[in-house]
Short mmCIF file of C-alpha atoms in Angstrom, two decimals:
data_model
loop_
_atom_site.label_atom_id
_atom_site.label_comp_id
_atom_site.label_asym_id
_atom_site.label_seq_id
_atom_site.Cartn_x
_atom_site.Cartn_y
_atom_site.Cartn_z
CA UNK A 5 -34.09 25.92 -2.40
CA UNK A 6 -30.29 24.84 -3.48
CA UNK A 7 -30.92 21.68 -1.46
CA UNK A 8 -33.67 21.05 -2.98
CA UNK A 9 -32.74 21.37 -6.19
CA UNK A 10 -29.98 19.12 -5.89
CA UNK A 11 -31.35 16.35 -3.99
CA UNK A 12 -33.72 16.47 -7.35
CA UNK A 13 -30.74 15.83 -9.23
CA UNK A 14 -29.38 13.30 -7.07
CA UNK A 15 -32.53 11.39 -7.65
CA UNK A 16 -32.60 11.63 -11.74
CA UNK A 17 -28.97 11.14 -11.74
CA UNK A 18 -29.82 7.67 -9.60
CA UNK A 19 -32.34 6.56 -11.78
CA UNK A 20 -31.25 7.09 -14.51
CA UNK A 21 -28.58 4.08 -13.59
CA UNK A 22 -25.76 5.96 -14.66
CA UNK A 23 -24.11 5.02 -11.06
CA UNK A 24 -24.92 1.67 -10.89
CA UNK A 25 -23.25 1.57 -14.42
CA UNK A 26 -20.02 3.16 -13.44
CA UNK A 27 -19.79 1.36 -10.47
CA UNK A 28 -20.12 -2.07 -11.92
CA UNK A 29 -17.38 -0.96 -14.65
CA UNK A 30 -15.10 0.21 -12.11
CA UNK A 31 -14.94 -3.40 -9.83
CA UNK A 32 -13.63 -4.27 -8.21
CA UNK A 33 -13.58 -1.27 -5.89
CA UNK A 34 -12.93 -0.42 -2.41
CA UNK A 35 -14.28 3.03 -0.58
CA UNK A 36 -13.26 3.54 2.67
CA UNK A 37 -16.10 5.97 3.75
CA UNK A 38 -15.31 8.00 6.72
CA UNK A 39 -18.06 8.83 9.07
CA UNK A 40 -17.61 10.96 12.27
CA UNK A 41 -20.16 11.15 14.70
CA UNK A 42 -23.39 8.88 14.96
CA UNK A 43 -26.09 10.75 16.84
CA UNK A 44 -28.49 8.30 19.22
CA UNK A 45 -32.00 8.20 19.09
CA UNK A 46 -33.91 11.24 20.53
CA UNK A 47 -30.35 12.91 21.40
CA UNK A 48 -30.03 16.68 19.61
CA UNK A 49 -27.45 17.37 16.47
CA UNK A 50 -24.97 20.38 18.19
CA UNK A 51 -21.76 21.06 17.00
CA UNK A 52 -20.18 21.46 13.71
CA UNK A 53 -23.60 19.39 12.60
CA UNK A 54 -22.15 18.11 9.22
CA UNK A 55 -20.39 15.68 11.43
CA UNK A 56 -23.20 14.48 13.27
CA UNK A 57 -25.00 11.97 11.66
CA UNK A 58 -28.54 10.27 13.13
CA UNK A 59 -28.61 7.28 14.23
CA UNK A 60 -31.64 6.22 12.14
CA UNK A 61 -29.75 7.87 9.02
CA UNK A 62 -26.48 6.09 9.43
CA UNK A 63 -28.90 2.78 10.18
CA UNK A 64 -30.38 3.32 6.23
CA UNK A 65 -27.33 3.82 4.58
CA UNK A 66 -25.72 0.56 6.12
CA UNK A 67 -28.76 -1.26 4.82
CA UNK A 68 -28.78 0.53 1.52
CA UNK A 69 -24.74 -0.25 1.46
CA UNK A 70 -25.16 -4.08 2.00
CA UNK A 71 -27.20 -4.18 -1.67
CA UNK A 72 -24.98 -5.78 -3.59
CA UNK A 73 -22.12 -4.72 -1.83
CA UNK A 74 -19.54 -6.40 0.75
CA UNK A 75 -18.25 -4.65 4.44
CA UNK A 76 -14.96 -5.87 4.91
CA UNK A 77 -12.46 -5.14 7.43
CA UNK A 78 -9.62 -2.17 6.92
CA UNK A 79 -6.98 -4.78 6.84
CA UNK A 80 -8.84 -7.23 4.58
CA UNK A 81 -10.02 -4.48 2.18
CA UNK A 82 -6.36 -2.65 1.65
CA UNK A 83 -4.41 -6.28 1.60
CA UNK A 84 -2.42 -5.87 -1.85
CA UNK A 85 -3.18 -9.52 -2.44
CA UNK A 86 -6.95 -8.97 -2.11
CA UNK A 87 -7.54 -6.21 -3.61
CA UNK A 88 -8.58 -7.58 -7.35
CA UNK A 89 -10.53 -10.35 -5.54
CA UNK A 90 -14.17 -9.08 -5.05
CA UNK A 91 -16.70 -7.01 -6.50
CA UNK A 92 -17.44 -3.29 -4.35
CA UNK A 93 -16.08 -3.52 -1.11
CA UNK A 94 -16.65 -0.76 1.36
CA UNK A 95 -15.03 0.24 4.56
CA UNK A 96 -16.63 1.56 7.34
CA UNK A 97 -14.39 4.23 9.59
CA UNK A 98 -15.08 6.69 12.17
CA UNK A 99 -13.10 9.90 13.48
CA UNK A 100 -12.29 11.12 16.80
CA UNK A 101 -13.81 8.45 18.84
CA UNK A 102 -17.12 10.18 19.61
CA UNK A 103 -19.50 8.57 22.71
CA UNK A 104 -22.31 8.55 20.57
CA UNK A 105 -20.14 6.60 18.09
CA UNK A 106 -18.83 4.41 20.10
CA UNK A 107 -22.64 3.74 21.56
CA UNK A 108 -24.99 4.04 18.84
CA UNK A 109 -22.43 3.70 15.85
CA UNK A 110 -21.30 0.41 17.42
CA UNK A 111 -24.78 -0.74 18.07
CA UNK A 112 -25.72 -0.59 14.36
CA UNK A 113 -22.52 -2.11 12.92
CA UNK A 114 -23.15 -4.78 16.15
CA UNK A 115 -26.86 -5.78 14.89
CA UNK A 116 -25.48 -6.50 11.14
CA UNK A 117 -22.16 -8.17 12.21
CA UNK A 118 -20.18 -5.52 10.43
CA UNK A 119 -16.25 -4.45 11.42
CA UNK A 120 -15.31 -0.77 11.22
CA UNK A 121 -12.26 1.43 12.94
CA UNK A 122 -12.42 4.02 15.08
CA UNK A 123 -9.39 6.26 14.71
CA UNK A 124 -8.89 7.53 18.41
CA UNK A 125 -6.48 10.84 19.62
CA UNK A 126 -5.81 9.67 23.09
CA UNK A 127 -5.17 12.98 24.53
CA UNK A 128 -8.55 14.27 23.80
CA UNK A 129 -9.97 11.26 24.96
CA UNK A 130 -12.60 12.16 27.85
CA UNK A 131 -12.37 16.22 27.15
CA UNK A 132 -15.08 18.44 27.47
CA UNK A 133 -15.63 18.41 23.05
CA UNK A 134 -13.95 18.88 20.29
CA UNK A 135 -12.82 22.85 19.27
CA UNK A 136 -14.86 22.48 16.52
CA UNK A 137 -18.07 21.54 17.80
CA UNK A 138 -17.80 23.95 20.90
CA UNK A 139 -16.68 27.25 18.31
CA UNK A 140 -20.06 26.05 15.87
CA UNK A 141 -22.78 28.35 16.00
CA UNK A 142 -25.85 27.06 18.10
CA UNK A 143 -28.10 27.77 15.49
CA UNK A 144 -27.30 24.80 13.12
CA UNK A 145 -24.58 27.00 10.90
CA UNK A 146 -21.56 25.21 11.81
CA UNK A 147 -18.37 26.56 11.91
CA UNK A 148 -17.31 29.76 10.37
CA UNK A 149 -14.63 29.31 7.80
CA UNK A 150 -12.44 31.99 9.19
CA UNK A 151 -12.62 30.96 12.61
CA UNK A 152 -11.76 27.16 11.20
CA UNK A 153 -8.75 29.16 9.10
CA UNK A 154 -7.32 30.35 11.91
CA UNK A 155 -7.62 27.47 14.14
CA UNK A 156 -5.73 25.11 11.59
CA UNK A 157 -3.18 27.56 10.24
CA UNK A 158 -1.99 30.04 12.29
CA UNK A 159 -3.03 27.96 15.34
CA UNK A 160 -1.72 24.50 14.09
CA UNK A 161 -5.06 22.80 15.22
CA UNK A 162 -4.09 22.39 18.73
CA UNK A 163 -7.21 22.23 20.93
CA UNK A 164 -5.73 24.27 23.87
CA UNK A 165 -4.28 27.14 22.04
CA UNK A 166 -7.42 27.29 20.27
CA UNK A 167 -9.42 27.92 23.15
CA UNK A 168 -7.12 30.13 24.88
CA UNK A 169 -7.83 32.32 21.87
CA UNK A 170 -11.26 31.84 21.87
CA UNK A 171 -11.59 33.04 25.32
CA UNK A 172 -9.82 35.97 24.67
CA UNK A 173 -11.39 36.63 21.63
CA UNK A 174 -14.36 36.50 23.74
CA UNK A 175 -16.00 33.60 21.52
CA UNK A 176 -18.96 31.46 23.16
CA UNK A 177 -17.57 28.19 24.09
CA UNK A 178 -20.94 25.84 24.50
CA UNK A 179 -21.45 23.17 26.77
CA UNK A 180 -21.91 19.96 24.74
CA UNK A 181 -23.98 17.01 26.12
CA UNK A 182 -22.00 13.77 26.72
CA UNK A 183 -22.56 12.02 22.86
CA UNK A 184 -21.02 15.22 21.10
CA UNK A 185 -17.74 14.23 23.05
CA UNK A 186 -14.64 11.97 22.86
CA UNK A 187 -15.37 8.88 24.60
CA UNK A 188 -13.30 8.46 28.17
CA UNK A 189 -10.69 6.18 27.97
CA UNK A 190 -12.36 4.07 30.53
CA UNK A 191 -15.42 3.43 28.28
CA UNK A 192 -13.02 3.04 25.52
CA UNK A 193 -10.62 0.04 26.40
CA UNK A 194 -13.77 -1.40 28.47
CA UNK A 195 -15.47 -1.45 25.80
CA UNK A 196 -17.07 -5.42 24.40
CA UNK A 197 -16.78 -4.91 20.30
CA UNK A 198 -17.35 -8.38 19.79
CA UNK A 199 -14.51 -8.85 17.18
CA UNK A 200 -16.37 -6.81 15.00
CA UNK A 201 -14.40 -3.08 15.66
CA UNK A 202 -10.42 -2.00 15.57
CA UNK A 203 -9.29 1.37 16.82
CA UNK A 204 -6.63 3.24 14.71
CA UNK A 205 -4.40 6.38 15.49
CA UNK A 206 -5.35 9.57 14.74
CA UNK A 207 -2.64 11.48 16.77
CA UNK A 208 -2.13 12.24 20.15
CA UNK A 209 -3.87 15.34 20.07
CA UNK A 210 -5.35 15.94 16.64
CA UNK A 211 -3.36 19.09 15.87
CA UNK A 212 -2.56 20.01 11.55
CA UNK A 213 0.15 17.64 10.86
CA UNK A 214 1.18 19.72 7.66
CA UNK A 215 1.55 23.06 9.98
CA UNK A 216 3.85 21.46 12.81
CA UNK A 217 7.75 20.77 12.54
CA UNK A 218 8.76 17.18 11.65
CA UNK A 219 9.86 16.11 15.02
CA UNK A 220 6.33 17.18 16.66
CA UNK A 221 4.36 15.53 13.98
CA UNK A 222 6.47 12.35 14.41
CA UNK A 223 5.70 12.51 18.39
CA UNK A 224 2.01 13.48 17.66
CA UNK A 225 1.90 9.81 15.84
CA UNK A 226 3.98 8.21 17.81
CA UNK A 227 2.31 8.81 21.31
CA UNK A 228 -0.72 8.13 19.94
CA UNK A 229 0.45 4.31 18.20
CA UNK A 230 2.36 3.71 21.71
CA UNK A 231 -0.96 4.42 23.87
CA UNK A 232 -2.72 2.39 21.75
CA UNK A 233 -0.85 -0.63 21.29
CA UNK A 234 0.23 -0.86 24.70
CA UNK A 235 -3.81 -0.72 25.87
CA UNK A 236 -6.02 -2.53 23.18
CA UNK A 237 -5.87 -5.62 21.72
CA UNK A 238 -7.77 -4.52 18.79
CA UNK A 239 -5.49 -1.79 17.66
CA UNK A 240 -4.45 -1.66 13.76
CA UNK A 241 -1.38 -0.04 12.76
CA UNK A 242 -3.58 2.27 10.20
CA UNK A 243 -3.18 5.94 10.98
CA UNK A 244 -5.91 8.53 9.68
CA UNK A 245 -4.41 12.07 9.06
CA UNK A 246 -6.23 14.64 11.29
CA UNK A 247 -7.75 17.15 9.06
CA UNK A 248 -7.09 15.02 6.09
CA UNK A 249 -4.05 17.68 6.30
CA UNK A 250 -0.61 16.86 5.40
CA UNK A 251 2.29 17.38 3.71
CA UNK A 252 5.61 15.46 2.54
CA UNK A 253 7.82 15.23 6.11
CA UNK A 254 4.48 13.87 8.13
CA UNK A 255 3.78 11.40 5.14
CA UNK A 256 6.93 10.15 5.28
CA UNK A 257 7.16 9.84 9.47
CA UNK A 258 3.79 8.01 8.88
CA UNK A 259 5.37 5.47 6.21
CA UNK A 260 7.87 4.65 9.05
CA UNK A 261 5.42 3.86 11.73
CA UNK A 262 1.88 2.42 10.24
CA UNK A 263 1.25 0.10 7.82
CA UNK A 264 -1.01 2.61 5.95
CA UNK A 265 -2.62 6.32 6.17
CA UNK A 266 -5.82 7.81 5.29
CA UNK A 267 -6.91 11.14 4.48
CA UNK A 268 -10.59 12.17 5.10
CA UNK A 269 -11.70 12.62 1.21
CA UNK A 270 -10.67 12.07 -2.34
CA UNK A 271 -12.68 8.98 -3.66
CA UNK A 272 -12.24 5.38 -4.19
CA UNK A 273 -9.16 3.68 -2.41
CA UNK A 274 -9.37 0.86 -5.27
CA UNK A 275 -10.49 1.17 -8.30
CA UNK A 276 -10.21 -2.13 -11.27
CA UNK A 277 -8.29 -3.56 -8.39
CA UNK A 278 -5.31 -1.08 -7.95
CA UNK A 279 -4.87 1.52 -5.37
CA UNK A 280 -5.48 4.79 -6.41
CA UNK A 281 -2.70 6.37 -4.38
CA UNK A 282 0.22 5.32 -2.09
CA UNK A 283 -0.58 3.20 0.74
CA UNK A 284 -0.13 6.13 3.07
CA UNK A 285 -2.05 8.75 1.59
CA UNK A 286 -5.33 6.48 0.72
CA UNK A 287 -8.35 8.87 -0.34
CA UNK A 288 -11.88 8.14 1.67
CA UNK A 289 -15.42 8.76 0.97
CA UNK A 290 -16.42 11.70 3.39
CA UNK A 291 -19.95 10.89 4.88
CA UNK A 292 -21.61 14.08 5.73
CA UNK A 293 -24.76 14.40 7.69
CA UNK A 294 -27.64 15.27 5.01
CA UNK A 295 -26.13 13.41 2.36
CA UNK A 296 -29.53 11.03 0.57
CA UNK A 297 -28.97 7.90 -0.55
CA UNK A 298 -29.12 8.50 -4.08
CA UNK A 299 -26.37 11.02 -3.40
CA UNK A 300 -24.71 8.46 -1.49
CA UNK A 301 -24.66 5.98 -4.73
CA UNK A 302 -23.36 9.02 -6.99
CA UNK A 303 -20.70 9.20 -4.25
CA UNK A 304 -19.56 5.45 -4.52
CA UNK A 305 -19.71 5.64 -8.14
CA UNK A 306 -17.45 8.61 -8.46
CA UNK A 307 -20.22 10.89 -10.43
CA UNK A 308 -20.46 13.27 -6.86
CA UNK A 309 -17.34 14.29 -5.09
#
C-alpha cells in the first residue's frame, strides 16, 4: 500500500512539471547516477535485490534519460572547464563490476553508443558473490540492517571476516547464479567495450574505508589503482568510495592518488555549473531497483532524495 501510494505521488508530482521546472532552473547540471547490478533478460533478481536492476528497466530509463538530456563521459562531465558548458548532463556508473553488468549493462549502453565506468575491487573479482547478496534473505527482503551494521562496523566490511562470522553464526550463505557475481578478471580485461566504457577503482577488496587505519585504507586504494592501471587501457584515475563510507584520513589518501572520488548518494555533482562538493567527495544519484520514472525525474531534479 506505501508503494503505492507513493508511486501516486511520484506521478502528480511529475505532472504537475514542477521537476522539469527545477531542473531547467538548475542547468547546467551534472548527476552522476550510480547503478549496481543490471539483471539479463529471463535471469532471477537474488541478493540484496535493491541492487539488482532488470535489464528491460535499466533499458527505459536510458531512453527516458536521453529526452532532452546529454550522456557524457566521467572525465568530460567533471572537467572544471566544462562544467558551465551544457545543459543536464548525466553520468552513467556502475559498482562492483557485476557479470550481469558487465553483459547486459554493457549491451544497453553498447546499442545507444553511450560511455559509463565500472568501478572494479580486483580482489573480489571472480568470487563466489558479494557478502551482501549471499547474507540477503531469499525471500526478496534484502539484507537485515543489523546484520549490514555489523558487517560494516564492527567487521570493517571485509568480505572474509564477514563470512567467517556468518558461518559461525550459523547464517545461510546462498549459492548465487553467475550474473549476481563479480565478473572474473579474465572476462574483465578481455572484454571489447568499444571505446564506449572505463573501469575505475573501488578498492582492492571493498572493505569500510572510514572503519580501517590510514595506512590500510591507503593500500586498499592503492592495490586496487596499481592492478588496474597496469592491466587496462581504459582505466580512469576516478575512485568510488565503497559504501559511500568515509571519513577525513581516507579522503585525503584518495586526494593523493585519483583525480577525483565519488560517494554512492547525495544529489547533483553540478549544479548552475559549480560542483557541489570537493572533487573527491562528489555526491551521486543512487539508482535503486523499483525506482519509476517519474520518481526518477523527481530524483534528477532534486525534489526526491
Amino acid at each position: 500500500m506505501a508503494r503505492g501510494w507513493r508511486r501516486g505521488a511520484e506521478v502528480f508530482m511529475d505532472r504537475s512539471g514542477a521537476s522539469e521546472a527545477i531542473e531547467r532552473r538548475n542547468r547546467p547540471t551534472t548527476c552522476v547516477l550510480a547503478y549496481h547490478n543490471i539483471v539479463p533478460t529471463g535471469e532471477p533478481i537474488v541478493g540484496d535485490t535493491s541492487l539488482h536492476l532488470e535489464q528491460k528497466a535499466f533499458a527505459d530509463q536510458l531512453d527516458f534519460l536521453l529526452e532532452g538530456r546529454t550522456v557524457v563521459s566521467l572525465e568530460q562531465a567533471l572537467d572544471p572547464e566544462c562544467m558551465d558548458s551544457f545543459g543536464s548532463r548525466l553520468v552513467v556508473t556502475f559498482d562492483d563490476a557485476y557479470a550481469g553488468t558487465m553483459s547486459a549493462g554493457v549491451e544497453e549502453l553498447t546499442k545507444r553508443g553511450l560511455p559509463g565506468t565500472v568501478f572494479v575491487p580486483p580482489g573480489l573479482l571472480g568470487s563466489e558473490g558479494f557478502w551482501w547478496d549471499r547474507l540477503a534473505s531469499g525471500d526478496g527482503g534484502g539484507l537485515d540492517p543489523l546484520v549490514r551494521d555489523h558487517a560494516l562496523g564492527a567487521l570493517q566490511g571485509k568480505a572474509e571476516g564477514i563470512f567467517e562470522w556468518a558461518r559461525a553464526e550459523g547464517l545461510p550463505l546462498a549459492d548465487l547464479p553467475e550474473h549476481a557475481r563479480p565478473v572474473d578478471a579474465k572476462t574483465l580485461l578481455g572484454s571489447e567495450f568499444g571505446g564506449q566504457l572505463t573501469l575505475g577503482a573501488h578498492t582492492w577488496g571493498h572493505p569500510n574505508l572510514a572503519s580501517l587505519e590510514p595506512s590500510e585504507a591507503l593500500s586498499e586504494m592503492q592495490r586496487s589503482r596499481d592492478w588496474l592501471s597496469s592491466r587496462s587501457d581504459v582505466f580512469v584515475d576516478w575512485l568510488a568510495y565503497p559504501y559511500g563510507l568515509v571519513n577525513g584520513q581516507s579522503v585525503a589518501a584518495a586526494e593523493g592518488l585519483f583525480e577525483g572520488a565519488l560517494l554512492v548518494s547525495g544529489g547533483s555533482a553540478v549544479r548552475r555549473g559549480r560542483a557541489t562538493a570537493a572533487r573527491h567527495r562528489l555526491p551521486r544519484l543512487g539508482m535503486p531497483r523499483g525506482l519509476s520514472l517519474e520518481g526518477l525525474a523527481l530524483r534528477l531534479s532534486g525534489l526526491l532524495a
